Short mmCIF file of C-alpha atoms in Angstrom, two decimals:
data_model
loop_
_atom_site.label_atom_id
_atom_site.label_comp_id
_atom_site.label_asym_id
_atom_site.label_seq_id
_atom_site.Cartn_x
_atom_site.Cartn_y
_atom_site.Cartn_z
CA UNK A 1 -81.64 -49.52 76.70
CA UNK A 2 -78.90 -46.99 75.67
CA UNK A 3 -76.27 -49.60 75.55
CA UNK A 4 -78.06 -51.32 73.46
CA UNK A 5 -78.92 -48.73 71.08
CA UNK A 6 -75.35 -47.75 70.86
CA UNK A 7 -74.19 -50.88 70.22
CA UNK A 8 -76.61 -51.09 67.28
CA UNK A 9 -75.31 -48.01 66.19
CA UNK A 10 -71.55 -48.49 65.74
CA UNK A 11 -72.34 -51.43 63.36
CA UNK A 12 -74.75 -49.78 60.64
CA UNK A 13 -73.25 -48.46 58.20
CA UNK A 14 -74.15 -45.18 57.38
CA UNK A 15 -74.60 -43.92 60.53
CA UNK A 16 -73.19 -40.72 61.91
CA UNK A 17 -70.29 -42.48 63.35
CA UNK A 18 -69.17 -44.10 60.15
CA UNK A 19 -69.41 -41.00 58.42
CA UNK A 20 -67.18 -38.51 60.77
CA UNK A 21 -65.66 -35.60 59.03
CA UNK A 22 -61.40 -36.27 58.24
CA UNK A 23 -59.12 -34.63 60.74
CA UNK A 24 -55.77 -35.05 59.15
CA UNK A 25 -54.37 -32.28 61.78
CA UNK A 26 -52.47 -34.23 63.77
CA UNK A 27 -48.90 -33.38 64.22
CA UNK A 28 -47.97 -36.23 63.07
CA UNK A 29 -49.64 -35.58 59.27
CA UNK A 30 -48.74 -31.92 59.30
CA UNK A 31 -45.03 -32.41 60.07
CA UNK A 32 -44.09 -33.95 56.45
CA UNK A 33 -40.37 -34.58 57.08
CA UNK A 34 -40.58 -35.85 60.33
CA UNK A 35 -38.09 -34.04 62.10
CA UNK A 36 -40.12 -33.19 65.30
CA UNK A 37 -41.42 -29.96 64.78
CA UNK A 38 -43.68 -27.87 62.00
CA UNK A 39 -43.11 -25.27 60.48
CA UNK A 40 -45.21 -22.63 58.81
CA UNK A 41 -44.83 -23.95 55.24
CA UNK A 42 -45.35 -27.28 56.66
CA UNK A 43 -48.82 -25.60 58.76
CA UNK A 44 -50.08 -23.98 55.42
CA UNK A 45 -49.62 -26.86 53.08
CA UNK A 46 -51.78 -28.96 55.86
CA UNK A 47 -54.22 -26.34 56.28
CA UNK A 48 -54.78 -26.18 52.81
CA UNK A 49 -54.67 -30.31 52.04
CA UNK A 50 -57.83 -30.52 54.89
CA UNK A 51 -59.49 -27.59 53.40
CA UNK A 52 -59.68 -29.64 49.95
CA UNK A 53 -60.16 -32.90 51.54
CA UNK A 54 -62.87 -31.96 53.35
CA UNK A 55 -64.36 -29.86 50.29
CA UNK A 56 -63.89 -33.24 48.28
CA UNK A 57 -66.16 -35.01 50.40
CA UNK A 58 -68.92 -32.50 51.16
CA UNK A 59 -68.02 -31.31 54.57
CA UNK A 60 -68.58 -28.15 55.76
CA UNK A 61 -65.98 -25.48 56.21
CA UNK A 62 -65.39 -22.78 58.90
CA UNK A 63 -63.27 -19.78 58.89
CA UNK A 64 -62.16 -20.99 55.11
CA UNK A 65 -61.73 -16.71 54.99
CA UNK A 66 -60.03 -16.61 57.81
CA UNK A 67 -58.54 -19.63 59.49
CA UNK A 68 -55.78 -19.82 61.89
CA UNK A 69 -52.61 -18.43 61.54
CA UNK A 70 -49.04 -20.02 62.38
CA UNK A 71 -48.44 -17.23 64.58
CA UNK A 72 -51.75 -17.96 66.76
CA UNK A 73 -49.81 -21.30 67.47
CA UNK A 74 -46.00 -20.28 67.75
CA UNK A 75 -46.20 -19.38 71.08
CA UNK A 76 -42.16 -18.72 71.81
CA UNK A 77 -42.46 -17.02 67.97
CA UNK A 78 -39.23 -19.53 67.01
CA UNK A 79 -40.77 -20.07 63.66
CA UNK A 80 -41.22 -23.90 64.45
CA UNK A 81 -44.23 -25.62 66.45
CA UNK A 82 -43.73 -28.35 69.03
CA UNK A 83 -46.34 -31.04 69.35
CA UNK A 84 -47.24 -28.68 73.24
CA UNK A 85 -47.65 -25.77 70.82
CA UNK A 86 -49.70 -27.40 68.14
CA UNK A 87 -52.03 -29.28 70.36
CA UNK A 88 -52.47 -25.86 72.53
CA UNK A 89 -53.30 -23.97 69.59
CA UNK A 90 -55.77 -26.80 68.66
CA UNK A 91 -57.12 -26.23 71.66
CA UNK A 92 -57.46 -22.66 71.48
CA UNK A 93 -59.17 -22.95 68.23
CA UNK A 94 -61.85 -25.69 69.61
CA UNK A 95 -62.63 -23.16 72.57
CA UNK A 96 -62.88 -20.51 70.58
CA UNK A 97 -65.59 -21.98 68.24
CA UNK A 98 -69.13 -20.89 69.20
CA UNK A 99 -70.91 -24.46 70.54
CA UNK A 100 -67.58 -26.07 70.67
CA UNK A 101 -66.30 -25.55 74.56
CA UNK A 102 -67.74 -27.38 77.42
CA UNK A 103 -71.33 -27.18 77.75
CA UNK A 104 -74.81 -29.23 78.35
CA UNK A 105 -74.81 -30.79 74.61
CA UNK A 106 -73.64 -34.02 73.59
CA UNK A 107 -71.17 -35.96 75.02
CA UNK A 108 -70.87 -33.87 78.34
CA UNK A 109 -71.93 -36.54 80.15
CA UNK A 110 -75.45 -35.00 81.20
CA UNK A 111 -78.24 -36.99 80.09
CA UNK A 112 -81.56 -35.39 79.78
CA UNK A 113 -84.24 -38.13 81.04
CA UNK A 114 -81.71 -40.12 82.14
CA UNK A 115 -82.44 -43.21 84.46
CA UNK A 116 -86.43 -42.88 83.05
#
C-alpha cells in the first residue's frame, strides 16, 4: 500500500515533493567562472544569491546571523575550495544541524508499523 501511495504522491502537484526548497549550492553553481575551484568571493556571492532566493520564495532560513564561513571549508587554508573540500564542508554543516544527522526520522529506512 506504500508504493502505491507514493506513486500517487510524486504526481500531485502541490505536494511536498513538488515544492522542495532550492539548493543552488552545488559546486558547480557556486564556481561562476568555471575554472575548477571556488573561491571566497565566489562562496559569499553564492551564499548570499540562496539566502535571497530562498527569502523570495518563502523558505525558511537558518544561521542567516551566522552562516558558514569560507574558512570552515578551506581545509589546506589555500584560499580556493576543491569540489572534496566543498562537499566535506557541506557535510559538516548537515551534521552539525540539530535533526539533520542520521537518526530514526524520515528516510532512515526504519518504518514504524511497517509490514502491518
Amino acid at each position: 500500500m506504500s508504493v502505491v501511495l507514493a506513486f500517487a504522491c510524486v504526481g500531485l502537484p502541490g505536494t511536498v515533493l513538488a515544492q522542495a526548497p532550492p539548493d543552488s549550492m552545488t559546486f558547480a553553481n557556486v564556481d561562476k567562472n568555471n575554472d575548477g575551484a571556488i573561491t571566497e568571493q565566489e562562496f559569499v556571492t553564492a551564499q548570499g544569491e540562496r539566502m535571497a532566493e530562498r527569502a523570495a520564495q518563502g523558505w525558511p532560513m537558518r544561521n542567516t546571523a551566522n552562516p558558514p564561513t569560507f574558512a570552515a571549508f578551506d581545509q589546506n587554508g589555500d584560499g580556493r575550495l576543491t569540489p572534496q573540500e566543498f562537499e566535506a564542508g557541506q557535510q559538516a554543516q548537515r551534521q552539525s544541524r540539530p535533526g539533520m544527522g542520521m537518526g530514526s526520522g524520515m528516510g532512515s529506512g526504519v518504518a514504524s508499523g511497517a509490514g502491518k
